[in-house]
PDB file of C-alpha atoms in Angstrom:
ATOM      1  CA  MET T   1      48.778 -60.438  43.718  1.00 55.00           C
ATOM      2  CA  SER T   2      52.444 -61.884  43.552  1.00 67.00           C
ATOM      3  CA  LYS T   3      53.815 -60.979  39.781  1.00 75.00           C
ATOM      4  CA  LYS T   4      54.211 -64.909  40.314  1.00 88.00           C
ATOM      5  CA  LEU T   5      51.365 -65.910  39.632  1.00 90.00           C
ATOM      6  CA  ARG T   6      50.360 -63.704  36.690  1.00 93.00           C
ATOM      7  CA  THR T   7      51.195 -65.807  34.266  1.00 95.00           C
ATOM      8  CA  GLU T   8      49.235 -66.242  30.912  1.00 96.00           C
ATOM      9  CA  ALA T   9      48.446 -69.625  31.758  1.00 96.00           C
ATOM     10  CA  VAL T  10      46.689 -68.070  35.017  1.00 96.00           C
ATOM     11  CA  ASN T  11      44.929 -65.796  33.075  1.00 97.00           C
ATOM     12  CA  HIS T  12      44.140 -68.229  30.325  1.00 98.00           C
ATOM     13  CA  LEU T  13      41.807 -70.065  33.936  1.00 97.00           C
ATOM     14  CA  PHE T  14      40.730 -66.932  35.249  1.00 97.00           C
ATOM     15  CA  ASP T  15      38.905 -66.267  31.652  1.00 98.00           C
ATOM     16  CA  ALA T  16      38.047 -69.920  31.813  1.00 98.00           C
ATOM     17  CA  ILE T  17      36.286 -69.432  35.454  1.00 98.00           C
ATOM     18  CA  LEU T  18      34.652 -65.786  34.340  1.00 98.00           C
ATOM     19  CA  SER T  19      33.196 -67.333  31.548  1.00 98.00           C
ATOM     20  CA  LEU T  20      30.963 -70.102  33.150  1.00 98.00           C
ATOM     21  CA  GLN T  21      27.134 -69.169  33.971  1.00 98.00           C
ATOM     22  CA  ASP T  22      26.057 -70.834  36.430  1.00 97.00           C
ATOM     23  CA  ARG T  23      26.206 -72.992  39.272  1.00 97.00           C
ATOM     24  CA  GLU T  24      26.131 -76.160  37.593  1.00 98.00           C
ATOM     25  CA  GLU T  25      28.645 -75.190  34.947  1.00 98.00           C
ATOM     26  CA  CYS T  26      30.675 -74.386  38.577  1.00 98.00           C
ATOM     27  CA  TYR T  27      30.166 -78.101  39.322  1.00 97.00           C
ATOM     28  CA  THR T  28      30.872 -79.489  35.662  1.00 98.00           C
ATOM     29  CA  PHE T  29      34.254 -77.602  35.423  1.00 98.00           C
ATOM     30  CA  PHE T  30      36.031 -77.590  38.968  1.00 97.00           C
ATOM     31  CA  GLU T  31      35.421 -81.273  38.976  1.00 97.00           C
ATOM     32  CA  ASP T  32      37.028 -81.814  36.233  1.00 97.00           C
ATOM     33  CA  VAL T  33      40.046 -79.164  37.093  1.00 97.00           C
ATOM     34  CA  CYS T  34      40.260 -80.227  40.765  1.00 97.00           C
ATOM     35  CA  THR T  35      41.032 -83.127  42.832  1.00 97.00           C
ATOM     36  CA  VAL T  36      38.127 -83.633  45.124  1.00 96.00           C
ATOM     37  CA  ASN T  37      39.913 -83.165  47.803  1.00 97.00           C
ATOM     38  CA  GLU T  38      41.799 -79.398  45.964  1.00 97.00           C
ATOM     39  CA  LEU T  39      37.668 -78.125  45.517  1.00 97.00           C
ATOM     40  CA  LEU T  40      36.924 -79.130  49.711  1.00 97.00           C
ATOM     41  CA  SER T  41      39.732 -77.577  50.720  1.00 97.00           C
ATOM     42  CA  LEU T  42      38.933 -74.301  48.490  1.00 97.00           C
ATOM     43  CA  SER T  43      35.280 -74.383  49.989  1.00 97.00           C
ATOM     44  CA  GLN T  44      36.835 -74.938  53.388  1.00 98.00           C
ATOM     45  CA  ARG T  45      39.003 -72.026  53.737  1.00 98.00           C
ATOM     46  CA  PHE T  46      35.984 -70.020  51.775  1.00 98.00           C
ATOM     47  CA  GLU T  47      33.590 -71.272  54.420  1.00 98.00           C
ATOM     48  CA  VAL T  48      36.282 -70.289  57.207  1.00 98.00           C
ATOM     49  CA  ALA T  49      36.245 -66.953  55.651  1.00 98.00           C
ATOM     50  CA  ARG T  50      32.724 -66.530  56.203  1.00 97.00           C
ATOM     51  CA  MET T  51      32.408 -67.777  59.452  1.00 98.00           C
ATOM     52  CA  LEU T  52      35.258 -65.371  60.477  1.00 98.00           C
ATOM     53  CA  ARG T  53      33.644 -62.302  59.477  1.00 96.00           C
ATOM     54  CA  ASP T  54      30.724 -63.479  61.352  1.00 96.00           C
ATOM     55  CA  GLN T  55      32.844 -63.092  64.683  1.00 97.00           C
ATOM     56  CA  LYS T  56      32.553 -66.845  64.791  1.00 98.00           C
ATOM     57  CA  THR T  57      35.569 -68.484  67.428  1.00 97.00           C
ATOM     58  CA  TYR T  58      37.871 -70.544  66.359  1.00 97.00           C
ATOM     59  CA  LEU T  59      36.934 -73.282  68.093  1.00 97.00           C
ATOM     60  CA  ASP T  60      33.319 -73.044  66.846  1.00 98.00           C
ATOM     61  CA  ILE T  61      34.655 -72.735  63.232  1.00 98.00           C
ATOM     62  CA  ALA T  62      37.113 -75.554  63.878  1.00 98.00           C
ATOM     63  CA  GLU T  63      33.965 -77.652  65.328  1.00 98.00           C
ATOM     64  CA  LYS T  64      31.485 -77.129  62.275  1.00 98.00           C
ATOM     65  CA  THR T  65      34.296 -77.125  59.177  1.00 97.00           C
ATOM     66  CA  GLY T  66      37.019 -79.357  60.478  1.00 97.00           C
ATOM     67  CA  ALA T  67      39.329 -76.721  59.563  1.00 98.00           C
ATOM     68  CA  SER T  68      42.614 -76.922  61.815  1.00 97.00           C
ATOM     69  CA  THR T  69      43.545 -74.019  63.719  1.00 96.00           C
ATOM     70  CA  ALA T  70      46.250 -73.628  61.266  1.00 97.00           C
ATOM     71  CA  THR T  71      44.221 -73.053  58.304  1.00 97.00           C
ATOM     72  CA  ILE T  72      41.941 -70.712  60.266  1.00 98.00           C
ATOM     73  CA  SER T  73      45.030 -68.154  60.628  1.00 98.00           C
ATOM     74  CA  ARG T  74      45.859 -68.485  57.522  1.00 97.00           C
ATOM     75  CA  VAL T  75      42.557 -67.798  56.840  1.00 98.00           C
ATOM     76  CA  ASN T  76      42.704 -64.513  59.402  1.00 98.00           C
ATOM     77  CA  ARG T  77      45.895 -63.826  58.071  1.00 97.00           C
ATOM     78  CA  SER T  78      44.297 -63.009  54.199  1.00 96.00           C
ATOM     79  CA  LEU T  79      40.938 -61.595  56.117  1.00 96.00           C
ATOM     80  CA  ASN T  80      43.026 -58.817  58.355  1.00 96.00           C
ATOM     81  CA  TYR T  81      46.487 -58.111  56.252  1.00 96.00           C
ATOM     82  CA  GLY T  82      45.496 -59.979  52.175  1.00 95.00           C
ATOM     83  CA  ASN T  83      44.293 -58.176  48.999  1.00 95.00           C
ATOM     84  CA  ASP T  84      40.826 -57.775  50.641  1.00 96.00           C
ATOM     85  CA  GLY T  85      39.336 -60.402  48.105  1.00 96.00           C
ATOM     86  CA  TYR T  86      37.107 -61.934  50.586  1.00 97.00           C
ATOM     87  CA  ASP T  87      35.751 -59.093  51.483  1.00 96.00           C
ATOM     88  CA  MET T  88      35.142 -57.903  47.658  1.00 97.00           C
ATOM     89  CA  VAL T  89      33.077 -61.400  46.741  1.00 97.00           C
ATOM     90  CA  PHE T  90      31.693 -61.199  50.936  1.00 96.00           C
ATOM     91  CA  SER T  91      29.460 -57.735  49.273  1.00 95.00           C
ATOM     92  CA  ARG T  92      28.800 -58.876  46.162  1.00 95.00           C
ATOM     93  CA  MET T  93      27.471 -62.202  47.534  1.00 94.00           C
ATOM     94  CA  GLN T  94      24.983 -59.853  50.064  1.00 91.00           C
ATOM     95  CA  ASN T  95      23.978 -57.509  47.469  1.00 87.00           C
ATOM     96  CA  SER T  96      22.914 -60.091  44.895  1.00 81.00           C
ATOM     97  CA  ASP T  97      21.207 -61.947  47.777  1.00 70.00           C
ATOM     98  CA  PRO T  98      17.076 -61.762  47.389  1.00 64.00           C
ATOM     99  CA  GLU T  99      16.834 -62.727  50.913  1.00 63.00           C
ATOM    100  CA  ASN T 100      18.708 -59.224  51.725  1.00 52.00           C
ATOM    101  CA  GLU T 101      16.190 -57.301  49.600  1.00 47.00           C
TER     102      GLU T 101
END
């Protein structure tokens, strides 16, 4: 993570996020912190990443999510050359999914 990003303010935001206990608390907090468009953009990028990991094509992803090919390419670059944050979360989500047990 960039040193410019590692600030006290970002630490406070992440601490607040880590204090959330369930999905409903996430909705309550993020609806106050983000605009609707910001939250939809974040969720769109996450869905794009999930679909890329599932080997979906750019065309399928664009049709399902409405994401531009530029957004899909940026997410793909993060998946391939980023800090492995998506992979970490996908792995944890898969391991905690009761359907996978």
